[in-house]
Amino acid sequence: MAVFVALGAFLMTLFGGWAAQRVTDRRHLVLGLAGGLMLGVAGLDLLPEAMAAAGEEVFGVPQAMLLFAGGFLLAHVVERLLAGRQAAHGAYNGGRHAHDHRVPQVGMTAAAAMVLHSLMDGIAIGAAFQAGGGMGPTVALAVITHDFADGFNTYTVTSLYGNERRRAVAMLFAAALAPVVGAASTLLFTMPPEVLGSYLGFFGGALLYLAAAEILPEAHHAHPARSTLLCTVSGVAFIWLVTGLAE
């Protein structure tokens, strides 16, 4: 049953990626919506779940919050290191690419994190069905609904950093297949809630960095329009609605 339900997540992820491709002529709106969705997922979905599952304190600070900050910092460090290597490469080649601040590897790394997150979504579906008590359908509904945002964000973040369309599509399909693989894996093992909570906190911090430091500034750079801001607010509101319905 869990694997069958995960097929819904597969289709919803592909639909989200398809939607991101179809509105390329409104790139600033796409990025504004993607940033809002990522901000909503990080702050309204992942962090509360992480606090509930891994809320034990470490030197006065909840473990989930430490990992949240760690994920944010790691994403920043990786982005800066890759950007520094790209800048050095451009200078070595006469500065021909020095003006392009986008680093394709950052996009691929971010998309890989989205794929990992989708894998964990599948594991969450399987674990919920194992727990019983009606939890399975509720968790499945939440996962399937927000997997639209996952597909949308996976395609957008991959292409944003200058990767070819075929790479963005490949990462989209990987993110779509991941929940099915994750749900099937729960037939073999069960993940402790503490480990799952720690992961959610860490990934939430990395996602927040991408939204706040990369996606949203890019969205408002060339088109500082109210419509872009409205898309960002709508993205956060959508995740809030999904989270509330799931509860």
JSON list of C-alpha atoms in Angstrom, two decimals:
[
{"chain": "A", "resi": 1, "resn": "MET", "atom": "CA", "xyz": [0.00, 0.00, 0.00]},
{"chain": "A", "resi": 2, "resn": "ALA", "atom": "CA", "xyz": [2.80, 2.44, 0.86]},
{"chain": "A", "resi": 3, "resn": "VAL", "atom": "CA", "xyz": [4.52, 1.88, -2.49]},
{"chain": "A", "resi": 4, "resn": "PHE", "atom": "CA", "xyz": [1.23, 2.28, -4.34]},
{"chain": "A", "resi": 5, "resn": "VAL", "atom": "CA", "xyz": [0.54, 5.57, -2.54]},
{"chain": "A", "resi": 6, "resn": "ALA", "atom": "CA", "xyz": [4.10, 6.75, -3.31]},
{"chain": "A", "resi": 7, "resn": "LEU", "atom": "CA", "xyz": [3.22, 6.54, -7.02]},
{"chain": "A", "resi": 8, "resn": "GLY", "atom": "CA", "xyz": [0.97, 9.52, -6.38]},
{"chain": "A", "resi": 9, "resn": "ALA", "atom": "CA", "xyz": [4.02, 11.42, -5.12]},
{"chain": "A", "resi": 10, "resn": "PHE", "atom": "CA", "xyz": [5.85, 10.37, -8.31]},
{"chain": "A", "resi": 11, "resn": "LEU", "atom": "CA", "xyz": [3.15, 11.89, -10.53]},
{"chain": "A", "resi": 12, "resn": "MET", "atom": "CA", "xyz": [2.79, 15.04, -8.42]},
{"chain": "A", "resi": 13, "resn": "THR", "atom": "CA", "xyz": [6.55, 15.69, -8.52]},
{"chain": "A", "resi": 14, "resn": "LEU", "atom": "CA", "xyz": [6.59, 15.40, -12.32]},
{"chain": "A", "resi": 15, "resn": "PHE", "atom": "CA", "xyz": [3.61, 17.74, -12.51]},
{"chain": "A", "resi": 16, "resn": "GLY", "atom": "CA", "xyz": [5.46, 20.32, -10.42]},
{"chain": "A", "resi": 17, "resn": "GLY", "atom": "CA", "xyz": [8.49, 20.14, -12.71]},
{"chain": "A", "resi": 18, "resn": "TRP", "atom": "CA", "xyz": [6.28, 20.39, -15.79]},
{"chain": "A", "resi": 19, "resn": "ALA", "atom": "CA", "xyz": [4.66, 23.53, -14.36]},
{"chain": "A", "resi": 20, "resn": "ALA", "atom": "CA", "xyz": [8.09, 25.09, -13.78]},
{"chain": "A", "resi": 21, "resn": "GLN", "atom": "CA", "xyz": [9.05, 24.44, -17.41]},
{"chain": "A", "resi": 22, "resn": "ARG", "atom": "CA", "xyz": [5.85, 25.86, -18.87]},
{"chain": "A", "resi": 23, "resn": "VAL", "atom": "CA", "xyz": [6.20, 29.32, -17.33]},
{"chain": "A", "resi": 24, "resn": "THR", "atom": "CA", "xyz": [9.76, 30.13, -18.37]},
{"chain": "A", "resi": 25, "resn": "ASP", "atom": "CA", "xyz": [8.58, 33.40, -19.98]},
{"chain": "A", "resi": 26, "resn": "ARG", "atom": "CA", "xyz": [7.70, 34.56, -16.46]},
{"chain": "A", "resi": 27, "resn": "ARG", "atom": "CA", "xyz": [10.98, 33.50, -14.89]},
{"chain": "A", "resi": 28, "resn": "HIS", "atom": "CA", "xyz": [10.85, 36.07, -12.10]},
{"chain": "A", "resi": 29, "resn": "LEU", "atom": "CA", "xyz": [7.41, 34.80, -11.07]},
{"chain": "A", "resi": 30, "resn": "VAL", "atom": "CA", "xyz": [8.64, 31.20, -11.14]},
{"chain": "A", "resi": 31, "resn": "LEU", "atom": "CA", "xyz": [11.59, 32.06, -8.93]},
{"chain": "A", "resi": 32, "resn": "GLY", "atom": "CA", "xyz": [9.42, 34.12, -6.58]},
{"chain": "A", "resi": 33, "resn": "LEU", "atom": "CA", "xyz": [7.00, 31.22, -6.16]},
{"chain": "A", "resi": 34, "resn": "ALA", "atom": "CA", "xyz": [9.83, 28.70, -5.78]},
{"chain": "A", "resi": 35, "resn": "GLY", "atom": "CA", "xyz": [11.43, 30.83, -3.07]},
{"chain": "A", "resi": 36, "resn": "GLY", "atom": "CA", "xyz": [8.13, 31.07, -1.21]},
{"chain": "A", "resi": 37, "resn": "LEU", "atom": "CA", "xyz": [7.54, 27.33, -1.46]},
{"chain": "A", "resi": 38, "resn": "MET", "atom": "CA", "xyz": [11.05, 26.58, -0.20]},
{"chain": "A", "resi": 39, "resn": "LEU", "atom": "CA", "xyz": [10.70, 29.06, 2.65]},
{"chain": "A", "resi": 40, "resn": "GLY", "atom": "CA", "xyz": [7.35, 27.56, 3.61]},
{"chain": "A", "resi": 41, "resn": "VAL", "atom": "CA", "xyz": [8.63, 23.98, 3.50]},
{"chain": "A", "resi": 42, "resn": "ALA", "atom": "CA", "xyz": [11.68, 24.87, 5.60]},
{"chain": "A", "resi": 43, "resn": "GLY", "atom": "CA", "xyz": [9.95, 26.97, 8.25]},
{"chain": "A", "resi": 44, "resn": "LEU", "atom": "CA", "xyz": [6.43, 25.56, 8.43]},
{"chain": "A", "resi": 45, "resn": "ASP", "atom": "CA", "xyz": [6.94, 21.89, 7.61]},
{"chain": "A", "resi": 46, "resn": "LEU", "atom": "CA", "xyz": [10.48, 20.62, 8.17]},
{"chain": "A", "resi": 47, "resn": "LEU", "atom": "CA", "xyz": [11.49, 22.58, 11.26]},
{"chain": "A", "resi": 48, "resn": "PRO", "atom": "CA", "xyz": [8.36, 21.82, 13.33]},
{"chain": "A", "resi": 49, "resn": "GLU", "atom": "CA", "xyz": [8.65, 18.13, 12.43]},
{"chain": "A", "resi": 50, "resn": "ALA", "atom": "CA", "xyz": [12.33, 18.17, 13.35]},
{"chain": "A", "resi": 51, "resn": "MET", "atom": "CA", "xyz": [11.62, 19.84, 16.68]},
{"chain": "A", "resi": 52, "resn": "ALA", "atom": "CA", "xyz": [8.99, 17.24, 17.49]},
{"chain": "A", "resi": 53, "resn": "ALA", "atom": "CA", "xyz": [11.19, 14.27, 16.58]},
{"chain": "A", "resi": 54, "resn": "ALA", "atom": "CA", "xyz": [14.61, 15.54, 17.74]},
{"chain": "A", "resi": 55, "resn": "GLY", "atom": "CA", "xyz": [13.92, 18.22, 20.29]},
{"chain": "A", "resi": 56, "resn": "GLU", "atom": "CA", "xyz": [16.48, 17.19, 22.89]},
{"chain": "A", "resi": 57, "resn": "GLU", "atom": "CA", "xyz": [18.76, 20.02, 23.96]},
{"chain": "A", "resi": 58, "resn": "VAL", "atom": "CA", "xyz": [22.50, 20.16, 23.34]},
{"chain": "A", "resi": 59, "resn": "PHE", "atom": "CA", "xyz": [24.17, 22.74, 25.59]},
{"chain": "A", "resi": 60, "resn": "GLY", "atom": "CA", "xyz": [20.92, 24.62, 26.01]},
{"chain": "A", "resi": 61, "resn": "VAL", "atom": "CA", "xyz": [19.82, 24.55, 22.36]},
{"chain": "A", "resi": 62, "resn": "PRO", "atom": "CA", "xyz": [17.42, 22.02, 20.80]},
{"chain": "A", "resi": 63, "resn": "GLN", "atom": "CA", "xyz": [19.29, 19.55, 18.62]},
{"chain": "A", "resi": 64, "resn": "ALA", "atom": "CA", "xyz": [17.00, 20.23, 15.68]},
{"chain": "A", "resi": 65, "resn": "MET", "atom": "CA", "xyz": [17.82, 23.96, 15.79]},
{"chain": "A", "resi": 66, "resn": "LEU", "atom": "CA", "xyz": [21.56, 23.27, 15.90]},
{"chain": "A", "resi": 67, "resn": "LEU", "atom": "CA", "xyz": [21.26, 21.08, 12.83]},
{"chain": "A", "resi": 68, "resn": "PHE", "atom": "CA", "xyz": [19.04, 23.69, 11.18]},
{"chain": "A", "resi": 69, "resn": "ALA", "atom": "CA", "xyz": [21.79, 26.29, 11.63]},
{"chain": "A", "resi": 70, "resn": "GLY", "atom": "CA", "xyz": [24.39, 23.72, 10.55]},
{"chain": "A", "resi": 71, "resn": "GLY", "atom": "CA", "xyz": [22.52, 22.99, 7.32]},
{"chain": "A", "resi": 72, "resn": "PHE", "atom": "CA", "xyz": [22.28, 26.71, 6.57]},
{"chain": "A", "resi": 73, "resn": "LEU", "atom": "CA", "xyz": [26.00, 27.24, 7.20]},
{"chain": "A", "resi": 74, "resn": "LEU", "atom": "CA", "xyz": [27.07, 24.18, 5.22]},
{"chain": "A", "resi": 75, "resn": "ALA", "atom": "CA", "xyz": [25.02, 25.31, 2.22]},
{"chain": "A", "resi": 76, "resn": "HIS", "atom": "CA", "xyz": [26.66, 28.74, 2.48]},
{"chain": "A", "resi": 77, "resn": "VAL", "atom": "CA", "xyz": [30.18, 27.27, 2.75]},
{"chain": "A", "resi": 78, "resn": "VAL", "atom": "CA", "xyz": [29.67, 24.92, -0.19]},
{"chain": "A", "resi": 79, "resn": "GLU", "atom": "CA", "xyz": [28.23, 27.69, -2.36]},
{"chain": "A", "resi": 80, "resn": "ARG", "atom": "CA", "xyz": [31.10, 30.04, -1.52]},
{"chain": "A", "resi": 81, "resn": "LEU", "atom": "CA", "xyz": [33.76, 27.40, -2.15]},
{"chain": "A", "resi": 82, "resn": "LEU", "atom": "CA", "xyz": [32.30, 26.43, -5.52]},
{"chain": "A", "resi": 83, "resn": "ALA", "atom": "CA", "xyz": [31.85, 30.08, -6.47]},
{"chain": "A", "resi": 84, "resn": "GLY", "atom": "CA", "xyz": [35.49, 30.76, -5.54]},
{"chain": "A", "resi": 85, "resn": "ARG", "atom": "CA", "xyz": [36.68, 27.89, -7.71]},
{"chain": "A", "resi": 86, "resn": "GLN", "atom": "CA", "xyz": [34.53, 29.13, -10.60]},
{"chain": "A", "resi": 87, "resn": "ALA", "atom": "CA", "xyz": [35.90, 32.68, -10.24]},
{"chain": "A", "resi": 88, "resn": "ALA", "atom": "CA", "xyz": [39.47, 31.40, -10.19]},
{"chain": "A", "resi": 89, "resn": "HIS", "atom": "CA", "xyz": [38.80, 29.32, -13.30]},
{"chain": "A", "resi": 90, "resn": "GLY", "atom": "CA", "xyz": [37.36, 32.37, -15.06]},
{"chain": "A", "resi": 91, "resn": "ALA", "atom": "CA", "xyz": [40.38, 34.49, -14.14]},
{"chain": "A", "resi": 92, "resn": "TYR", "atom": "CA", "xyz": [42.72, 31.75, -15.40]},
{"chain": "A", "resi": 93, "resn": "ASN", "atom": "CA", "xyz": [40.90, 31.82, -18.75]},
{"chain": "A", "resi": 94, "resn": "GLY", "atom": "CA", "xyz": [41.25, 35.56, -19.21]},
{"chain": "A", "resi": 95, "resn": "GLY", "atom": "CA", "xyz": [38.17, 36.46, -17.23]},
{"chain": "A", "resi": 96, "resn": "ARG", "atom": "CA", "xyz": [35.78, 35.35, -19.94]},
{"chain": "A", "resi": 97, "resn": "HIS", "atom": "CA", "xyz": [33.38, 33.82, -17.44]},
{"chain": "A", "resi": 98, "resn": "ALA", "atom": "CA", "xyz": [34.13, 36.00, -14.47]},
{"chain": "A", "resi": 99, "resn": "HIS", "atom": "CA", "xyz": [30.92, 37.95, -14.94]},
{"chain": "A", "resi": 100, "resn": "ASP", "atom": "CA", "xyz": [28.73, 34.83, -14.53]},
{"chain": "A", "resi": 101, "resn": "HIS", "atom": "CA", "xyz": [28.16, 34.22, -10.83]},
{"chain": "A", "resi": 102, "resn": "ARG", "atom": "CA", "xyz": [26.13, 31.07, -11.36]},
{"chain": "A", "resi": 103, "resn": "VAL", "atom": "CA", "xyz": [27.86, 27.80, -10.57]},
{"chain": "A", "resi": 104, "resn": "PRO", "atom": "CA", "xyz": [26.25, 24.73, -12.17]},
{"chain": "A", "resi": 105, "resn": "GLN", "atom": "CA", "xyz": [27.61, 22.46, -9.43]},
{"chain": "A", "resi": 106, "resn": "VAL", "atom": "CA", "xyz": [25.65, 24.42, -6.83]},
{"chain": "A", "resi": 107, "resn": "GLY", "atom": "CA", "xyz": [22.44, 23.74, -8.73]},
{"chain": "A", "resi": 108, "resn": "MET", "atom": "CA", "xyz": [23.24, 20.03, -9.04]},
{"chain": "A", "resi": 109, "resn": "THR", "atom": "CA", "xyz": [24.14, 19.81, -5.35]},
{"chain": "A", "resi": 110, "resn": "ALA", "atom": "CA", "xyz": [20.92, 21.55, -4.35]},
{"chain": "A", "resi": 111, "resn": "ALA", "atom": "CA", "xyz": [18.90, 19.28, -6.65]},
{"chain": "A", "resi": 112, "resn": "ALA", "atom": "CA", "xyz": [20.62, 16.22, -5.17]},
{"chain": "A", "resi": 113, "resn": "ALA", "atom": "CA", "xyz": [19.54, 17.41, -1.73]},
{"chain": "A", "resi": 114, "resn": "MET", "atom": "CA", "xyz": [15.98, 17.70, -3.04]},
{"chain": "A", "resi": 115, "resn": "VAL", "atom": "CA", "xyz": [16.20, 14.12, -4.31]},
{"chain": "A", "resi": 116, "resn": "LEU", "atom": "CA", "xyz": [17.40, 12.99, -0.88]},
{"chain": "A", "resi": 117, "resn": "HIS", "atom": "CA", "xyz": [14.51, 14.87, 0.68]},
{"chain": "A", "resi": 118, "resn": "SER", "atom": "CA", "xyz": [12.06, 13.10, -1.67]},
{"chain": "A", "resi": 119, "resn": "LEU", "atom": "CA", "xyz": [13.61, 9.78, -0.68]},
{"chain": "A", "resi": 120, "resn": "MET", "atom": "CA", "xyz": [12.97, 10.62, 2.96]},
{"chain": "A", "resi": 121, "resn": "ASP", "atom": "CA", "xyz": [9.39, 11.53, 2.03]},
{"chain": "A", "resi": 122, "resn": "GLY", "atom": "CA", "xyz": [8.93, 7.99, 0.75]},
{"chain": "A", "resi": 123, "resn": "ILE", "atom": "CA", "xyz": [10.42, 6.57, 3.92]},
{"chain": "A", "resi": 124, "resn": "ALA", "atom": "CA", "xyz": [8.03, 8.74, 5.93]},
{"chain": "A", "resi": 125, "resn": "ILE", "atom": "CA", "xyz": [5.08, 7.29, 3.99]},
{"chain": "A", "resi": 126, "resn": "GLY", "atom": "CA", "xyz": [6.27, 3.74, 4.63]},
{"chain": "A", "resi": 127, "resn": "ALA", "atom": "CA", "xyz": [6.92, 4.39, 8.31]},
{"chain": "A", "resi": 128, "resn": "ALA", "atom": "CA", "xyz": [3.48, 5.96, 8.74]},
{"chain": "A", "resi": 129, "resn": "PHE", "atom": "CA", "xyz": [1.76, 2.92, 7.26]},
{"chain": "A", "resi": 130, "resn": "GLN", "atom": "CA", "xyz": [3.85, 0.71, 9.54]},
{"chain": "A", "resi": 131, "resn": "ALA", "atom": "CA", "xyz": [2.69, 2.72, 12.56]},
{"chain": "A", "resi": 132, "resn": "GLY", "atom": "CA", "xyz": [-0.97, 2.24, 11.61]},
{"chain": "A", "resi": 133, "resn": "GLY", "atom": "CA", "xyz": [-3.77, 4.06, 13.39]},
{"chain": "A", "resi": 134, "resn": "GLY", "atom": "CA", "xyz": [-4.79, 6.01, 10.29]},
{"chain": "A", "resi": 135, "resn": "MET", "atom": "CA", "xyz": [-1.44, 7.82, 10.19]},
{"chain": "A", "resi": 136, "resn": "GLY", "atom": "CA", "xyz": [-0.50, 6.41, 6.77]},
{"chain": "A", "resi": 137, "resn": "PRO", "atom": "CA", "xyz": [-3.17, 8.19, 4.68]},
{"chain": "A", "resi": 138, "resn": "THR", "atom": "CA", "xyz": [-2.63, 11.47, 6.53]},
{"chain": "A", "resi": 139, "resn": "VAL", "atom": "CA", "xyz": [1.13, 11.50, 5.98]},
{"chain": "A", "resi": 140, "resn": "ALA", "atom": "CA", "xyz": [0.66, 10.34, 2.39]},
{"chain": "A", "resi": 141, "resn": "LEU", "atom": "CA", "xyz": [-1.70, 13.24, 1.69]},
{"chain": "A", "resi": 142, "resn": "ALA", "atom": "CA", "xyz": [0.78, 15.75, 3.07]},
{"chain": "A", "resi": 143, "resn": "VAL", "atom": "CA", "xyz": [3.69, 14.25, 1.12]},
{"chain": "A", "resi": 144, "resn": "ILE", "atom": "CA", "xyz": [1.83, 13.97, -2.18]},
{"chain": "A", "resi": 145, "resn": "THR", "atom": "CA", "xyz": [0.53, 17.52, -1.95]},
{"chain": "A", "resi": 146, "resn": "HIS", "atom": "CA", "xyz": [3.84, 19.17, -1.18]},
{"chain": "A", "resi": 147, "resn": "ASP", "atom": "CA", "xyz": [5.70, 17.02, -3.73]},
{"chain": "A", "resi": 148, "resn": "PHE", "atom": "CA", "xyz": [4.35, 19.45, -6.33]},
{"chain": "A", "resi": 149, "resn": "ALA", "atom": "CA", "xyz": [6.59, 22.03, -4.65]},
{"chain": "A", "resi": 150, "resn": "ASP", "atom": "CA", "xyz": [9.49, 19.54, -4.61]},
{"chain": "A", "resi": 151, "resn": "GLY", "atom": "CA", "xyz": [9.22, 18.94, -8.36]},
{"chain": "A", "resi": 152, "resn": "PHE", "atom": "CA", "xyz": [8.82, 22.64, -9.04]},
{"chain": "A", "resi": 153, "resn": "ASN", "atom": "CA", "xyz": [11.84, 23.52, -6.91]},
{"chain": "A", "resi": 154, "resn": "THR", "atom": "CA", "xyz": [14.05, 20.68, -8.18]},
{"chain": "A", "resi": 155, "resn": "TYR", "atom": "CA", "xyz": [13.69, 21.74, -11.81]},
{"chain": "A", "resi": 156, "resn": "THR", "atom": "CA", "xyz": [13.94, 25.46, -10.99]},
{"chain": "A", "resi": 157, "resn": "VAL", "atom": "CA", "xyz": [17.03, 25.27, -8.79]},
{"chain": "A", "resi": 158, "resn": "THR", "atom": "CA", "xyz": [18.87, 23.02, -11.27]},
{"chain": "A", "resi": 159, "resn": "SER", "atom": "CA", "xyz": [18.22, 25.26, -14.27]},
{"chain": "A", "resi": 160, "resn": "LEU", "atom": "CA", "xyz": [18.74, 28.50, -12.32]},
{"chain": "A", "resi": 161, "resn": "TYR", "atom": "CA", "xyz": [22.48, 27.84, -11.99]},
{"chain": "A", "resi": 162, "resn": "GLY", "atom": "CA", "xyz": [23.05, 27.39, -15.72]},
{"chain": "A", "resi": 163, "resn": "ASN", "atom": "CA", "xyz": [22.66, 23.62, -16.05]},
{"chain": "A", "resi": 164, "resn": "GLU", "atom": "CA", "xyz": [21.35, 22.26, -19.34]},
{"chain": "A", "resi": 165, "resn": "ARG", "atom": "CA", "xyz": [17.68, 21.34, -19.62]},
{"chain": "A", "resi": 166, "resn": "ARG", "atom": "CA", "xyz": [18.48, 17.63, -19.87]},
{"chain": "A", "resi": 167, "resn": "ARG", "atom": "CA", "xyz": [20.20, 17.76, -16.48]},
{"chain": "A", "resi": 168, "resn": "ALA", "atom": "CA", "xyz": [17.25, 19.55, -14.91]},
{"chain": "A", "resi": 169, "resn": "VAL", "atom": "CA", "xyz": [14.86, 16.96, -16.35]},
{"chain": "A", "resi": 170, "resn": "ALA", "atom": "CA", "xyz": [17.09, 14.11, -15.15]},
{"chain": "A", "resi": 171, "resn": "MET", "atom": "CA", "xyz": [17.12, 15.50, -11.60]},
{"chain": "A", "resi": 172, "resn": "LEU", "atom": "CA", "xyz": [13.36, 15.97, -11.79]},
{"chain": "A", "resi": 173, "resn": "PHE", "atom": "CA", "xyz": [12.83, 12.31, -12.66]},
{"chain": "A", "resi": 174, "resn": "ALA", "atom": "CA", "xyz": [15.24, 11.28, -9.90]},
{"chain": "A", "resi": 175, "resn": "ALA", "atom": "CA", "xyz": [13.22, 13.35, -7.41]},
{"chain": "A", "resi": 176, "resn": "ALA", "atom": "CA", "xyz": [10.01, 11.76, -8.70]},
{"chain": "A", "resi": 177, "resn": "LEU", "atom": "CA", "xyz": [11.32, 8.20, -8.35]},
{"chain": "A", "resi": 178, "resn": "ALA", "atom": "CA", "xyz": [12.83, 8.80, -4.92]},
{"chain": "A", "resi": 179, "resn": "PRO", "atom": "CA", "xyz": [9.56, 8.57, -2.89]},
{"chain": "A", "resi": 180, "resn": "VAL", "atom": "CA", "xyz": [8.74, 5.22, -4.51]},
{"chain": "A", "resi": 181, "resn": "VAL", "atom": "CA", "xyz": [12.21, 3.90, -3.66]},
{"chain": "A", "resi": 182, "resn": "GLY", "atom": "CA", "xyz": [11.96, 5.28, -0.13]},
{"chain": "A", "resi": 183, "resn": "ALA", "atom": "CA", "xyz": [8.55, 3.72, 0.50]},
{"chain": "A", "resi": 184, "resn": "ALA", "atom": "CA", "xyz": [9.76, 0.36, -0.83]},
{"chain": "A", "resi": 185, "resn": "SER", "atom": "CA", "xyz": [12.83, 0.48, 1.41]},
{"chain": "A", "resi": 186, "resn": "THR", "atom": "CA", "xyz": [10.66, 0.49, 4.55]},
{"chain": "A", "resi": 187, "resn": "LEU", "atom": "CA", "xyz": [9.84, -3.12, 3.78]},
{"chain": "A", "resi": 188, "resn": "LEU", "atom": "CA", "xyz": [13.44, -3.84, 4.83]},
{"chain": "A", "resi": 189, "resn": "PHE", "atom": "CA", "xyz": [14.09, -1.47, 7.77]},
{"chain": "A", "resi": 190, "resn": "THR", "atom": "CA", "xyz": [12.62, 1.18, 10.05]},
{"chain": "A", "resi": 191, "resn": "MET", "atom": "CA", "xyz": [14.25, 4.58, 10.60]},
{"chain": "A", "resi": 192, "resn": "PRO", "atom": "CA", "xyz": [14.41, 5.79, 14.23]},
{"chain": "A", "resi": 193, "resn": "PRO", "atom": "CA", "xyz": [12.41, 9.01, 14.74]},
{"chain": "A", "resi": 194, "resn": "GLU", "atom": "CA", "xyz": [15.46, 10.80, 16.18]},
{"chain": "A", "resi": 195, "resn": "VAL", "atom": "CA", "xyz": [17.49, 10.21, 13.02]},
{"chain": "A", "resi": 196, "resn": "LEU", "atom": "CA", "xyz": [14.62, 11.38, 10.82]},
{"chain": "A", "resi": 197, "resn": "GLY", "atom": "CA", "xyz": [14.16, 14.50, 12.95]},
{"chain": "A", "resi": 198, "resn": "SER", "atom": "CA", "xyz": [17.86, 15.35, 12.77]},
{"chain": "A", "resi": 199, "resn": "TYR", "atom": "CA", "xyz": [17.84, 15.03, 9.01]},
{"chain": "A", "resi": 200, "resn": "LEU", "atom": "CA", "xyz": [14.75, 17.23, 8.67]},
{"chain": "A", "resi": 201, "resn": "GLY", "atom": "CA", "xyz": [16.36, 19.99, 10.74]},
{"chain": "A", "resi": 202, "resn": "PHE", "atom": "CA", "xyz": [19.60, 19.89, 8.74]},
{"chain": "A", "resi": 203, "resn": "PHE", "atom": "CA", "xyz": [17.86, 19.87, 5.36]},
{"chain": "A", "resi": 204, "resn": "GLY", "atom": "CA", "xyz": [15.52, 22.66, 6.45]},
{"chain": "A", "resi": 205, "resn": "GLY", "atom": "CA", "xyz": [18.49, 24.93, 7.15]},
{"chain": "A", "resi": 206, "resn": "ALA", "atom": "CA", "xyz": [20.04, 24.22, 3.76]},
{"chain": "A", "resi": 207, "resn": "LEU", "atom": "CA", "xyz": [16.71, 24.85, 2.04]},
{"chain": "A", "resi": 208, "resn": "LEU", "atom": "CA", "xyz": [16.28, 28.15, 3.86]},
{"chain": "A", "resi": 209, "resn": "TYR", "atom": "CA", "xyz": [19.70, 29.30, 2.66]},
{"chain": "A", "resi": 210, "resn": "LEU", "atom": "CA", "xyz": [18.88, 28.51, -0.95]},
{"chain": "A", "resi": 211, "resn": "ALA", "atom": "CA", "xyz": [15.58, 30.36, -0.71]},
{"chain": "A", "resi": 212, "resn": "ALA", "atom": "CA", "xyz": [16.83, 33.45, 1.15]},
{"chain": "A", "resi": 213, "resn": "ALA", "atom": "CA", "xyz": [20.33, 33.85, -0.29]},
{"chain": "A", "resi": 214, "resn": "GLU", "atom": "CA", "xyz": [19.92, 32.62, -3.87]},
{"chain": "A", "resi": 215, "resn": "ILE", "atom": "CA", "xyz": [16.40, 32.13, -5.22]},
{"chain": "A", "resi": 216, "resn": "LEU", "atom": "CA", "xyz": [14.60, 35.21, -3.86]},
{"chain": "A", "resi": 217, "resn": "PRO", "atom": "CA", "xyz": [17.39, 37.73, -4.61]},
{"chain": "A", "resi": 218, "resn": "GLU", "atom": "CA", "xyz": [17.54, 36.41, -8.18]},
{"chain": "A", "resi": 219, "resn": "ALA", "atom": "CA", "xyz": [13.75, 36.67, -8.50]},
{"chain": "A", "resi": 220, "resn": "HIS", "atom": "CA", "xyz": [13.64, 40.32, -7.44]},
{"chain": "A", "resi": 221, "resn": "HIS", "atom": "CA", "xyz": [16.88, 41.46, -9.09]},
{"chain": "A", "resi": 222, "resn": "ALA", "atom": "CA", "xyz": [15.63, 42.08, -12.63]},
{"chain": "A", "resi": 223, "resn": "HIS", "atom": "CA", "xyz": [11.89, 42.27, -11.87]},
{"chain": "A", "resi": 224, "resn": "PRO", "atom": "CA", "xyz": [11.26, 43.91, -8.48]},
{"chain": "A", "resi": 225, "resn": "ALA", "atom": "CA", "xyz": [7.51, 43.77, -9.13]},
{"chain": "A", "resi": 226, "resn": "ARG", "atom": "CA", "xyz": [4.64, 43.36, -6.71]},
{"chain": "A", "resi": 227, "resn": "SER", "atom": "CA", "xyz": [3.56, 40.28, -8.66]},
{"chain": "A", "resi": 228, "resn": "THR", "atom": "CA", "xyz": [6.85, 38.58, -7.79]},
{"chain": "A", "resi": 229, "resn": "LEU", "atom": "CA", "xyz": [6.38, 39.38, -4.11]},
{"chain": "A", "resi": 230, "resn": "LEU", "atom": "CA", "xyz": [2.80, 38.11, -4.31]},
{"chain": "A", "resi": 231, "resn": "CYS", "atom": "CA", "xyz": [4.06, 34.80, -5.74]},
{"chain": "A", "resi": 232, "resn": "THR", "atom": "CA", "xyz": [6.50, 34.46, -2.85]},
{"chain": "A", "resi": 233, "resn": "VAL", "atom": "CA", "xyz": [3.79, 35.10, -0.25]},
{"chain": "A", "resi": 234, "resn": "SER", "atom": "CA", "xyz": [1.47, 32.71, -2.11]},
{"chain": "A", "resi": 235, "resn": "GLY", "atom": "CA", "xyz": [4.12, 29.98, -1.97]},
{"chain": "A", "resi": 236, "resn": "VAL", "atom": "CA", "xyz": [4.43, 30.30, 1.80]},
{"chain": "A", "resi": 237, "resn": "ALA", "atom": "CA", "xyz": [0.65, 30.41, 2.21]},
{"chain": "A", "resi": 238, "resn": "PHE", "atom": "CA", "xyz": [0.25, 27.28, 0.09]},
{"chain": "A", "resi": 239, "resn": "ILE", "atom": "CA", "xyz": [2.62, 25.29, 2.30]},
{"chain": "A", "resi": 240, "resn": "TRP", "atom": "CA", "xyz": [0.84, 26.62, 5.39]},
{"chain": "A", "resi": 241, "resn": "LEU", "atom": "CA", "xyz": [-2.46, 25.41, 3.96]},
{"chain": "A", "resi": 242, "resn": "VAL", "atom": "CA", "xyz": [-1.05, 21.99, 3.12]},
{"chain": "A", "resi": 243, "resn": "THR", "atom": "CA", "xyz": [0.49, 21.65, 6.58]},
{"chain": "A", "resi": 244, "resn": "GLY", "atom": "CA", "xyz": [-2.74, 22.66, 8.28]},
{"chain": "A", "resi": 245, "resn": "LEU", "atom": "CA", "xyz": [-4.82, 20.21, 6.25]},
{"chain": "A", "resi": 246, "resn": "ALA", "atom": "CA", "xyz": [-2.37, 17.42, 6.99]},
{"chain": "A", "resi": 247, "resn": "GLU", "atom": "CA", "xyz": [-2.68, 18.08, 10.72]}
]
